[in-house]
JSON list of C-alpha atoms in Angstrom, two decimals:
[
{"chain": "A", "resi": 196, "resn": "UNK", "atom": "CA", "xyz": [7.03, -6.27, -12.03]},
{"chain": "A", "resi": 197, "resn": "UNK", "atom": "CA", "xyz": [8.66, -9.74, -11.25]},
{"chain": "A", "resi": 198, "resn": "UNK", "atom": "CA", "xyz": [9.47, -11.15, -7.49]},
{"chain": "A", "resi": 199, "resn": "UNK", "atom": "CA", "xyz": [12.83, -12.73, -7.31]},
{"chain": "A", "resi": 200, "resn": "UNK", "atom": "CA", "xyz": [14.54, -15.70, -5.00]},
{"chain": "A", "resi": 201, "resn": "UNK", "atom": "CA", "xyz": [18.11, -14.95, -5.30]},
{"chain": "A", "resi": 202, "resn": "UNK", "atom": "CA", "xyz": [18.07, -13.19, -8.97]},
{"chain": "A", "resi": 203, "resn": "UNK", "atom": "CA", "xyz": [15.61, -16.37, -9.56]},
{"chain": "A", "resi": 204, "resn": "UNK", "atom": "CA", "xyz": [12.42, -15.54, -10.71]},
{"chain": "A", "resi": 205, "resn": "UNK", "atom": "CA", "xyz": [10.04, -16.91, -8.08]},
{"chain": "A", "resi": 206, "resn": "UNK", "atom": "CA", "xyz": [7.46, -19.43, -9.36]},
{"chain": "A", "resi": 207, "resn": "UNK", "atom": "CA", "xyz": [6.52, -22.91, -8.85]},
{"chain": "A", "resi": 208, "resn": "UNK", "atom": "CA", "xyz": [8.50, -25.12, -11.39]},
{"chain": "A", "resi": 209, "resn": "UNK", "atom": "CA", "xyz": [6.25, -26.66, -14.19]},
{"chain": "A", "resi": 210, "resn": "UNK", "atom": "CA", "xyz": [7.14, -28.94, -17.38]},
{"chain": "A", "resi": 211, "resn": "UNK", "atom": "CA", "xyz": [7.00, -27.52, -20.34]},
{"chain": "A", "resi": 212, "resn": "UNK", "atom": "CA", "xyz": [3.92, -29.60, -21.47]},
{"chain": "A", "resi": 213, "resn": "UNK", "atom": "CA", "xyz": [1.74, -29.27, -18.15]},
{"chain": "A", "resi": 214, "resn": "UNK", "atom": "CA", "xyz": [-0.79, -27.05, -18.29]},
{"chain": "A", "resi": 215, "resn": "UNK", "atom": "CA", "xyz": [-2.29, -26.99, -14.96]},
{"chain": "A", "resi": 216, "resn": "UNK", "atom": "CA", "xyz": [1.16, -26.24, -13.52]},
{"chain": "A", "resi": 217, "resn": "UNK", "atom": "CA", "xyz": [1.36, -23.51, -15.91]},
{"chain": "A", "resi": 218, "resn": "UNK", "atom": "CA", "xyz": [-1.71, -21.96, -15.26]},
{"chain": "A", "resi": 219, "resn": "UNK", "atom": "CA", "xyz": [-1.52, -22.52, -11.76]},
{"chain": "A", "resi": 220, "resn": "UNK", "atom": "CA", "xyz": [1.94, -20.73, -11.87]},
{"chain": "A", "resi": 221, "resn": "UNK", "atom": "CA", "xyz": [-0.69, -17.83, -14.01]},
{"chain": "A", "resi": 222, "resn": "UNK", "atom": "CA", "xyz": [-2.64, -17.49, -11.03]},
{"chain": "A", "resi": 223, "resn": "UNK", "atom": "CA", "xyz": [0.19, -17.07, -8.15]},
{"chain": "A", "resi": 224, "resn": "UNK", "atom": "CA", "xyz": [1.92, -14.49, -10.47]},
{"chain": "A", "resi": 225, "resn": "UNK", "atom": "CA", "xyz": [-1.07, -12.52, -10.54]},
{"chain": "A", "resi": 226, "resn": "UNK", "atom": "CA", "xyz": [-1.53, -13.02, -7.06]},
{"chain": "A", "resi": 227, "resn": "UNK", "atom": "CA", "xyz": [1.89, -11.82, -6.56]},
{"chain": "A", "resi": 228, "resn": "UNK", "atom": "CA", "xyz": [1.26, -8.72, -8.21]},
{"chain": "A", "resi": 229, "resn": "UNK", "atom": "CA", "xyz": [-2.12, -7.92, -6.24]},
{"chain": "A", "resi": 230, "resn": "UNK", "atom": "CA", "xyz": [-0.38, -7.99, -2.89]},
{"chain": "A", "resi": 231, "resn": "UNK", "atom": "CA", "xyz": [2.60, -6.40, -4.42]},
{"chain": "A", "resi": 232, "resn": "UNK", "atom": "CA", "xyz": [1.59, -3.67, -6.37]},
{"chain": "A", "resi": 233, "resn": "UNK", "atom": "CA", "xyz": [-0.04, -1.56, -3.37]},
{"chain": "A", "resi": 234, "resn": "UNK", "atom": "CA", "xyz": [3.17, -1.92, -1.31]},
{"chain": "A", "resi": 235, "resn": "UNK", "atom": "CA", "xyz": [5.23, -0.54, -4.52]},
{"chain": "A", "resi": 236, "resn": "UNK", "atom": "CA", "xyz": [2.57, 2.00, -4.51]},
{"chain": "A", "resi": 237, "resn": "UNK", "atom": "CA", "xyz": [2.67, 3.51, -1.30]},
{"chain": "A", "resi": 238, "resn": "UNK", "atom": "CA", "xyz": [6.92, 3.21, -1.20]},
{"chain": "A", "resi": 239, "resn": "UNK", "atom": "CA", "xyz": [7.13, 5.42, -4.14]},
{"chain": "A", "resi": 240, "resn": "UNK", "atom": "CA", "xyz": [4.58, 7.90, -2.42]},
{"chain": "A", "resi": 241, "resn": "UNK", "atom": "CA", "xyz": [6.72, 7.27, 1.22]},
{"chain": "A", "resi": 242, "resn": "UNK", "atom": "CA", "xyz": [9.32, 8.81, -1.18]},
{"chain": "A", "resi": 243, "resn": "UNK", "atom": "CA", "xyz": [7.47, 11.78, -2.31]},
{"chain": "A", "resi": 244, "resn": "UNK", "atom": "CA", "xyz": [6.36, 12.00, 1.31]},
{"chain": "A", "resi": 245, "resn": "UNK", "atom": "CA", "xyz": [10.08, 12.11, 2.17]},
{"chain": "A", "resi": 246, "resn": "UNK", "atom": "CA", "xyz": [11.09, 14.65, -0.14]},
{"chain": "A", "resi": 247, "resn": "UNK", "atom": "CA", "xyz": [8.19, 16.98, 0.54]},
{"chain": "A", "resi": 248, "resn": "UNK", "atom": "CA", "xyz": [8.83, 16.76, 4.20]},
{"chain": "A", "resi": 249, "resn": "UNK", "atom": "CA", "xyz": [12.75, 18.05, 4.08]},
{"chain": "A", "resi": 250, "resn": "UNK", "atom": "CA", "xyz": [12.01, 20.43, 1.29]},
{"chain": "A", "resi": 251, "resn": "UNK", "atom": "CA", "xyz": [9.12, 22.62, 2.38]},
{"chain": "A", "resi": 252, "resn": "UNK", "atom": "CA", "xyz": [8.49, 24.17, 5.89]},
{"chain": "A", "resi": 253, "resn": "UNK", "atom": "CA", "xyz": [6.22, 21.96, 8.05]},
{"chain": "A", "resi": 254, "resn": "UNK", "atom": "CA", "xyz": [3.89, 23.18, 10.51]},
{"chain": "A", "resi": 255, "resn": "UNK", "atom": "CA", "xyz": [5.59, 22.60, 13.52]},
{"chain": "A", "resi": 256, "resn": "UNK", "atom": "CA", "xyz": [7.06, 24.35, 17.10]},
{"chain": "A", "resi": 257, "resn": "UNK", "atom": "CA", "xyz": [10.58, 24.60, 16.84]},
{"chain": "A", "resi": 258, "resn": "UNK", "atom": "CA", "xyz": [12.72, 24.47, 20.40]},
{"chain": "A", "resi": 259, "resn": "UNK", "atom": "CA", "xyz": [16.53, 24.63, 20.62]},
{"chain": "A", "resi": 260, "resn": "UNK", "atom": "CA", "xyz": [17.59, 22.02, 22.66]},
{"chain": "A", "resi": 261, "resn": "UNK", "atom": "CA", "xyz": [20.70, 21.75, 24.70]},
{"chain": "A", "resi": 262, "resn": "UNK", "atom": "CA", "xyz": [22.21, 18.30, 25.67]},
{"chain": "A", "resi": 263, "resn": "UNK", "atom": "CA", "xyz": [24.46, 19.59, 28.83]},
{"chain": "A", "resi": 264, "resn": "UNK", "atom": "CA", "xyz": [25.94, 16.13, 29.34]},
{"chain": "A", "resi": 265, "resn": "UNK", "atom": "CA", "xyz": [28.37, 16.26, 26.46]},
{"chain": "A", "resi": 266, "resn": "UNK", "atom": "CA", "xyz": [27.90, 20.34, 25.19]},
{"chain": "A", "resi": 267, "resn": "UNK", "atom": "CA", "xyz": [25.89, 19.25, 22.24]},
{"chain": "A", "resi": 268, "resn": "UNK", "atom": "CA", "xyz": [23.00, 21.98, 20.54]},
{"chain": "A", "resi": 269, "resn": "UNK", "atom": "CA", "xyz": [20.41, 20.08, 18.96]},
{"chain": "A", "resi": 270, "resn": "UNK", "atom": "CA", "xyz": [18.04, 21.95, 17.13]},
{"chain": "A", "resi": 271, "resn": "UNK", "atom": "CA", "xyz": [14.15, 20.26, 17.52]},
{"chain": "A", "resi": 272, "resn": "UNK", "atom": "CA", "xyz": [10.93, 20.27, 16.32]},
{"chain": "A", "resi": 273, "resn": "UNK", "atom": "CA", "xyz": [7.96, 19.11, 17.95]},
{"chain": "A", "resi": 274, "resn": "UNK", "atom": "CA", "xyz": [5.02, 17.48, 16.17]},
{"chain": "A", "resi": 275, "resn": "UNK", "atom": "CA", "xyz": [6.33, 18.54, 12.53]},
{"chain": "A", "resi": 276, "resn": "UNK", "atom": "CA", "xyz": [3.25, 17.60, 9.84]},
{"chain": "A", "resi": 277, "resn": "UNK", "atom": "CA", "xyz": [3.24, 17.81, 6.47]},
{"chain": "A", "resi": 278, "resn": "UNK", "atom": "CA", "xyz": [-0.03, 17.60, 4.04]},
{"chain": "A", "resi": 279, "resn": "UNK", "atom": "CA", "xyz": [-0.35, 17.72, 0.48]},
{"chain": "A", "resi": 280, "resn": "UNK", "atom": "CA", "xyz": [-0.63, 15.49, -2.79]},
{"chain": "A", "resi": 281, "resn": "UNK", "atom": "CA", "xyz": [1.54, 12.78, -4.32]},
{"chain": "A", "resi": 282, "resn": "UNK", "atom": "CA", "xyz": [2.53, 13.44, -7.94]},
{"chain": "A", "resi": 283, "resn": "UNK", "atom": "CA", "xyz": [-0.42, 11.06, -8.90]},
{"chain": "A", "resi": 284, "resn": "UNK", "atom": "CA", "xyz": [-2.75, 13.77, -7.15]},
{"chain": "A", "resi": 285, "resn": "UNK", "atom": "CA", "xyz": [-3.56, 11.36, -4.22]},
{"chain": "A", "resi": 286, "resn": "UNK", "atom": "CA", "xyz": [-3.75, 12.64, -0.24]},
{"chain": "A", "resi": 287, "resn": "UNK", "atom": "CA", "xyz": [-1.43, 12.52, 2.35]},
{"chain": "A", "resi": 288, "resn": "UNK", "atom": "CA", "xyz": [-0.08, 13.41, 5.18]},
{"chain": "A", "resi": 289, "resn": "UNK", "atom": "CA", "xyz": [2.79, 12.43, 7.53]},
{"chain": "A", "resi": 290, "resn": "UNK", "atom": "CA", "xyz": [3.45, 13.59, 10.51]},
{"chain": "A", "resi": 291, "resn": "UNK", "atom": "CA", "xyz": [6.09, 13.08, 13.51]},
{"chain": "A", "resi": 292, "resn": "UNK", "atom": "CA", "xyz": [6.62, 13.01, 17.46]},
{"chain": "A", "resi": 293, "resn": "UNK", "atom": "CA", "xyz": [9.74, 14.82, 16.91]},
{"chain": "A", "resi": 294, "resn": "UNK", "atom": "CA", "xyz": [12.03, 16.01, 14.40]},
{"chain": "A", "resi": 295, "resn": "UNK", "atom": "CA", "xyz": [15.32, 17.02, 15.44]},
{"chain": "A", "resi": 296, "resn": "UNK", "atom": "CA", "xyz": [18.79, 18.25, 13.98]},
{"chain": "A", "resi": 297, "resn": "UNK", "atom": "CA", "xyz": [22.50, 17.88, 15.62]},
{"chain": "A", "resi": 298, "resn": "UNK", "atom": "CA", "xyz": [24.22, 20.77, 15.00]},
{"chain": "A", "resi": 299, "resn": "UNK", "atom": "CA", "xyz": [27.82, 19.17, 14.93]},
{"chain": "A", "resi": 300, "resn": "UNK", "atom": "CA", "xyz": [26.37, 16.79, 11.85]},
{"chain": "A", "resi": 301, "resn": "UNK", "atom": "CA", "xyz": [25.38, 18.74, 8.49]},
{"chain": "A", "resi": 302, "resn": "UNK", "atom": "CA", "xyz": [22.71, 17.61, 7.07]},
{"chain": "A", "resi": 303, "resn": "UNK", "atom": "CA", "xyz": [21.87, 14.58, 9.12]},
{"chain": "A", "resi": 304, "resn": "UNK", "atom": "CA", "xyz": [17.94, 15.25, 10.15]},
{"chain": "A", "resi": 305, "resn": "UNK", "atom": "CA", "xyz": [16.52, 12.51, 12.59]},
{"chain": "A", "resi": 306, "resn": "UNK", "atom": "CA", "xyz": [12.37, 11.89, 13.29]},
{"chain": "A", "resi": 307, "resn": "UNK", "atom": "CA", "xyz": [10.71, 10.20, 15.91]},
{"chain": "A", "resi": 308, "resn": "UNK", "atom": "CA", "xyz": [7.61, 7.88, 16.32]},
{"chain": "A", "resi": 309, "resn": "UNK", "atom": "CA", "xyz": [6.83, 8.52, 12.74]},
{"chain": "A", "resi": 310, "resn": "UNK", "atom": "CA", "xyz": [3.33, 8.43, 10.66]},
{"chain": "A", "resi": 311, "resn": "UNK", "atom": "CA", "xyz": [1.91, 8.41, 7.70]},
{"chain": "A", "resi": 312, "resn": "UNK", "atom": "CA", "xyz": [-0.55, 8.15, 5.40]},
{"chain": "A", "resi": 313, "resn": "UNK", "atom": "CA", "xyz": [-1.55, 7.78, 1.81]},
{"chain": "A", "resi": 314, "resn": "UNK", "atom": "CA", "xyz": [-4.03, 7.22, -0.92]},
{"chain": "A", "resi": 315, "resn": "UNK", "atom": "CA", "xyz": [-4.35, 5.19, -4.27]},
{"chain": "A", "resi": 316, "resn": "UNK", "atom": "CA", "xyz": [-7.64, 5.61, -5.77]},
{"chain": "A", "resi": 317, "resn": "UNK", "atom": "CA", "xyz": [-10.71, 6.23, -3.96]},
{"chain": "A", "resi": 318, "resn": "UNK", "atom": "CA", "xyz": [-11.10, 3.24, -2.13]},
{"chain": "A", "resi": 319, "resn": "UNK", "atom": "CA", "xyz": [-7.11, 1.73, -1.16]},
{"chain": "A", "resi": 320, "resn": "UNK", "atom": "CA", "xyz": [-5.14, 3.74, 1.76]},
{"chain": "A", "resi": 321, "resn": "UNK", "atom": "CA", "xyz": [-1.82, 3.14, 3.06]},
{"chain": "A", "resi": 322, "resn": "UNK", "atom": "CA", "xyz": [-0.56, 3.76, 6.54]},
{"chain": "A", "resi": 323, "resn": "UNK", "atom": "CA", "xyz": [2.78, 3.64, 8.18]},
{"chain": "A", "resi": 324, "resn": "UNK", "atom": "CA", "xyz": [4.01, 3.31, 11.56]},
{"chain": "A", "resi": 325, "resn": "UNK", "atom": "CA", "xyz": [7.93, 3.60, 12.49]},
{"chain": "A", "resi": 326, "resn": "UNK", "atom": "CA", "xyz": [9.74, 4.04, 15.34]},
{"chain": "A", "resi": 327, "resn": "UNK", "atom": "CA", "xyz": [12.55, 6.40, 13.73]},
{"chain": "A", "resi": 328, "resn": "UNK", "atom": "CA", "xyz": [13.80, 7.75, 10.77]},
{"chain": "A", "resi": 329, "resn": "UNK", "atom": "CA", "xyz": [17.25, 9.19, 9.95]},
{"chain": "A", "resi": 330, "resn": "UNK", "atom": "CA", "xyz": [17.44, 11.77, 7.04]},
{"chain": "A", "resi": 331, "resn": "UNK", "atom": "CA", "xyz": [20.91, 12.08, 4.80]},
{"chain": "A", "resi": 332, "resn": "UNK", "atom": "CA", "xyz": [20.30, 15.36, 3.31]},
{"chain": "A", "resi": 333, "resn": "UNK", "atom": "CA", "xyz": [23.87, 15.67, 1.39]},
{"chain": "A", "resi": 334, "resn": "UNK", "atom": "CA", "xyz": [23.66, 12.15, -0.22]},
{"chain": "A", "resi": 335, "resn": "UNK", "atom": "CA", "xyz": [19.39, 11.75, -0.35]},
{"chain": "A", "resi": 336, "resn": "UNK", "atom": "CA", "xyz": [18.97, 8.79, 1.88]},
{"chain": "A", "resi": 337, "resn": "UNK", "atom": "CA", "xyz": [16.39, 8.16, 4.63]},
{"chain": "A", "resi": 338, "resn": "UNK", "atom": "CA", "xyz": [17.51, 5.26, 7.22]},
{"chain": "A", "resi": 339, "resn": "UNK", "atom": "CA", "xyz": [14.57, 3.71, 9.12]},
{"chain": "A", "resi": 340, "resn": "UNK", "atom": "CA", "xyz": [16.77, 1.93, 11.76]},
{"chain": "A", "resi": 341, "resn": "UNK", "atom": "CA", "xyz": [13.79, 0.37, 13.96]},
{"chain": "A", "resi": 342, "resn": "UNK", "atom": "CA", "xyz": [11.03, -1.96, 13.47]},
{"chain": "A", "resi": 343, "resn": "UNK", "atom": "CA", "xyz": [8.19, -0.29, 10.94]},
{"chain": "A", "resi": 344, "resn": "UNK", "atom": "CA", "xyz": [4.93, -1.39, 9.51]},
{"chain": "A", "resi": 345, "resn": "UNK", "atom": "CA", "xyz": [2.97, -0.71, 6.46]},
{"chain": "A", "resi": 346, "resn": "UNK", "atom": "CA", "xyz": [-0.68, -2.01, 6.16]},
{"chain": "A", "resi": 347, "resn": "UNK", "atom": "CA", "xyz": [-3.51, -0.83, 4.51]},
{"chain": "A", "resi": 348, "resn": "UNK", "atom": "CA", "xyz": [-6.96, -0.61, 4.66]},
{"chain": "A", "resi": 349, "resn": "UNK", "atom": "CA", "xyz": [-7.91, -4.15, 2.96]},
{"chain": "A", "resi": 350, "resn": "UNK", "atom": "CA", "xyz": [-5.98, -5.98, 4.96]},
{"chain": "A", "resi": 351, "resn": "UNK", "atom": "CA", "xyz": [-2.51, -6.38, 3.76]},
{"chain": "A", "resi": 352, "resn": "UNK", "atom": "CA", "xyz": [0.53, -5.82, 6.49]},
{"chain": "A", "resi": 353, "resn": "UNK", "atom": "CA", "xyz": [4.54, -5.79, 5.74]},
{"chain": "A", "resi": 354, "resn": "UNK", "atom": "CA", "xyz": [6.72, -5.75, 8.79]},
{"chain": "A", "resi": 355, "resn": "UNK", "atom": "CA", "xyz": [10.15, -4.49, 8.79]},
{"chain": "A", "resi": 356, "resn": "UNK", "atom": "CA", "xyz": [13.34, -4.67, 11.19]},
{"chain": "A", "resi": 357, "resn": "UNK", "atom": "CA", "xyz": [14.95, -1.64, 8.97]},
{"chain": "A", "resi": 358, "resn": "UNK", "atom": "CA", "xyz": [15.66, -0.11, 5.69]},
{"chain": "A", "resi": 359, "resn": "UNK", "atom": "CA", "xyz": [17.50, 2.09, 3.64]},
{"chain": "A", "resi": 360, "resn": "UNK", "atom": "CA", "xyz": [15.54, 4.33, 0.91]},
{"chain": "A", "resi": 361, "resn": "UNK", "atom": "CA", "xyz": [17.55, 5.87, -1.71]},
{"chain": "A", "resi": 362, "resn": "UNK", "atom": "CA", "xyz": [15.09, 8.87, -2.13]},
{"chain": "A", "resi": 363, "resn": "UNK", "atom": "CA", "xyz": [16.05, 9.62, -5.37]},
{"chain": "A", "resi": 364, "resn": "UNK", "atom": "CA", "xyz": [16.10, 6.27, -7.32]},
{"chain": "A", "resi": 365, "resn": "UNK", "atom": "CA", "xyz": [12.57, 5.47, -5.58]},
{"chain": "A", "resi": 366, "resn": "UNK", "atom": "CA", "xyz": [14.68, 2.08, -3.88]},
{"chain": "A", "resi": 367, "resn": "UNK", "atom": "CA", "xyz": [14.44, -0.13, -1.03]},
{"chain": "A", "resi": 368, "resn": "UNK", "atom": "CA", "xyz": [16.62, -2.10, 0.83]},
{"chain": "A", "resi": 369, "resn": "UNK", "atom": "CA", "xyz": [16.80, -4.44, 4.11]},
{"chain": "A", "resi": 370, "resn": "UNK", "atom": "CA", "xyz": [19.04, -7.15, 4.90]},
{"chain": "A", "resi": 371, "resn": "UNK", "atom": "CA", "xyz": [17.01, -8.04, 7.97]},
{"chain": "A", "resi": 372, "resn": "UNK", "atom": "CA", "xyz": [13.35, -10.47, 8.22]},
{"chain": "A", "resi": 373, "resn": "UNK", "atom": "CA", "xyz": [10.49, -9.31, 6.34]},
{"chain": "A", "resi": 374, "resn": "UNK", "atom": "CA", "xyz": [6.86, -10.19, 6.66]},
{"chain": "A", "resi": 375, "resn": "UNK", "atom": "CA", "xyz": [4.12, -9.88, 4.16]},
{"chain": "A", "resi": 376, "resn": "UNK", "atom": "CA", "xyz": [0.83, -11.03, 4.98]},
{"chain": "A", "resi": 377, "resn": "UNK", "atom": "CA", "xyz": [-2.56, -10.69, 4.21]},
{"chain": "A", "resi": 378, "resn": "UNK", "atom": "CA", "xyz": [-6.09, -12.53, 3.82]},
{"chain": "A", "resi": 379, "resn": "UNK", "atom": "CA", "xyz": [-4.89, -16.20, 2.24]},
{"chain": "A", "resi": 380, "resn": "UNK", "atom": "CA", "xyz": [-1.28, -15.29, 2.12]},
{"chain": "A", "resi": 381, "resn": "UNK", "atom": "CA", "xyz": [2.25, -15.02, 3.82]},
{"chain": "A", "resi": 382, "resn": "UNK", "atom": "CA", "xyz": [5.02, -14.09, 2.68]},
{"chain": "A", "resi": 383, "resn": "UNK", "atom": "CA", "xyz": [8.99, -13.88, 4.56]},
{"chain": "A", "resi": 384, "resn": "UNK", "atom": "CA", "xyz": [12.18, -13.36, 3.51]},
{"chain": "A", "resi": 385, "resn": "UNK", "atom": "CA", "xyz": [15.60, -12.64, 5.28]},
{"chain": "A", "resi": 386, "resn": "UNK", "atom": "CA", "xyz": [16.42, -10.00, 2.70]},
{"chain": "A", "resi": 387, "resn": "UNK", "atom": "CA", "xyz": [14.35, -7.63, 0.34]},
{"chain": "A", "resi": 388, "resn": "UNK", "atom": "CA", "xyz": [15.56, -5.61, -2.45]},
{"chain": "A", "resi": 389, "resn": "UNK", "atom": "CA", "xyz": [13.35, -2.96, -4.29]},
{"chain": "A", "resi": 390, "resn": "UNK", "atom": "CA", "xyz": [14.82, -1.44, -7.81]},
{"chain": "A", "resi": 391, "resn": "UNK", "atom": "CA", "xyz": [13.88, 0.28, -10.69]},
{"chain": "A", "resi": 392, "resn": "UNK", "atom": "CA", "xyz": [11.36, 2.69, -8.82]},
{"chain": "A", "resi": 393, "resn": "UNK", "atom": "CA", "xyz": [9.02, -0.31, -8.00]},
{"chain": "A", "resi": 394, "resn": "UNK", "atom": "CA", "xyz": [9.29, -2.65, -11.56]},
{"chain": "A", "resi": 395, "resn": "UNK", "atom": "CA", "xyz": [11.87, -5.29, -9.59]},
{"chain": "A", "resi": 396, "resn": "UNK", "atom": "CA", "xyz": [11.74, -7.23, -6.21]},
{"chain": "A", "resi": 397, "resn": "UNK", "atom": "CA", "xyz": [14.57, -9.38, -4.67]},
{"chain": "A", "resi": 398, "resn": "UNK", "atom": "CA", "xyz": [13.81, -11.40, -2.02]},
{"chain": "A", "resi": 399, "resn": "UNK", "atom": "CA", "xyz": [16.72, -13.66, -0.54]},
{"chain": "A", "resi": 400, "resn": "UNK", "atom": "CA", "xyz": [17.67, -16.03, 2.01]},
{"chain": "A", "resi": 401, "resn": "UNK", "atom": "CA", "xyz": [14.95, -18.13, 3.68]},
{"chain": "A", "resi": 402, "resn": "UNK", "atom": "CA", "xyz": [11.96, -17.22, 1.61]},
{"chain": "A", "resi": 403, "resn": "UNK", "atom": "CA", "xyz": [8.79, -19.03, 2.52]},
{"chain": "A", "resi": 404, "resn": "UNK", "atom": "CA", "xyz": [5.29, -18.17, 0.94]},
{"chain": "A", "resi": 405, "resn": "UNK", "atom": "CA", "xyz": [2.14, -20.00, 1.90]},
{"chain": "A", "resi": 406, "resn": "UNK", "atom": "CA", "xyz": [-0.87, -19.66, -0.39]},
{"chain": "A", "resi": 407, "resn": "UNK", "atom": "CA", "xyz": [-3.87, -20.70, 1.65]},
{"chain": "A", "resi": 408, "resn": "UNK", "atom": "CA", "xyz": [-7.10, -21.75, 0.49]}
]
């Protein structure tokens, strides 16, 4: 995996003949890749998650709805939960307030006050929080168009304004703030770019990270 500034890759600068720099620039990279890797992780289960969720019934009590104000029949589910295993063989679930369909717009699929959860070996879990989630069924794109969090359960936390998931490359994108954080680091950047299913990150515009001691 390598972290980018701008296609740059992201390291302190070091001469050629300094050896502390280099190994100091060692250390960060590895550092890099400790608070990195379990965010790549639980986006590429999010996206198994996804796909699950729209491709297999969900337990759930379905409730046609009629908006009388302007005529339109919105189909809706409430409390739609999914459970199963990632393709790694790892729990999860995710689960939603409400799930909800317009029937004037094919293939558009919208969830509310969204959940989630996953796992990466027997210790590391992953949890997400989101406000809303819009599903493109015909092109394979899930819009999360309000604030969202990811954390997990040794102490990292990545705030978002928004994304866009392309389901089925496994990518990420958000040209609003983002906020990494965890014990003895911070990380923010006005832009973030994930590609290759999780082997390349982009951050641009504004990028500060703070080791701390």
């Amino acid at each position: 995996m390598s972290v980018h500034n701008h296609y740059e890759v992201f390291s302190t600068q070091s001469s050629v003949g300094d050896v502390f720099k280099k190994a100091s620039r060692h250390s960060r990279r590895i550092s890099l890749l400790k608070i990195f890797l379990p965010l790549l992780a639980l986006v590429l289960s999010l996206v198994f998650c996804w796909f699950t969720f729209f491709l297999v019934p969900v337990t759930s009590d379905p409730m046609p709805l009629n908006n009388e104000e302007n005529g339109v029949r919105n189909l809706t589910m409430l409390n739609p939960k999914l459970e199963g295993y990632t393709r790694a063989h790892e729990p999860y679930w995710l689960k939603a307030e409400k799930a909800f369909q317009d029937q004037t717009r094919s293939g558009i699929i919208g969830l509310q006050n969204i959940t989630a959860k996953a796992s990466m070996g027997q210790k590391r879990q992953f949890f997400l929080a989101a406000q809303r989630g819009i599903y493109d069924n015909i092109h394979g794109f899930l819009q999360l168009d309000k604030p969202f969090t990811i954390t997990t359960n040794d102490g990292m936390m990545a705030q978002f304004m928004s994304a866009n998931i392309n389901l089925s490359e496994g990518q990420l994108k958000t040209d609003q703030r983002v906020k990494i954080q965890r014990a003895g680091f911070h990380l923010a950047a006005n832009a973030l770019q994930i590609r290759e299913k999780g082997k390349n990150m982009y951050f641009h515009g504004g990028v500060h990270l703070v080791f701390q001691k």
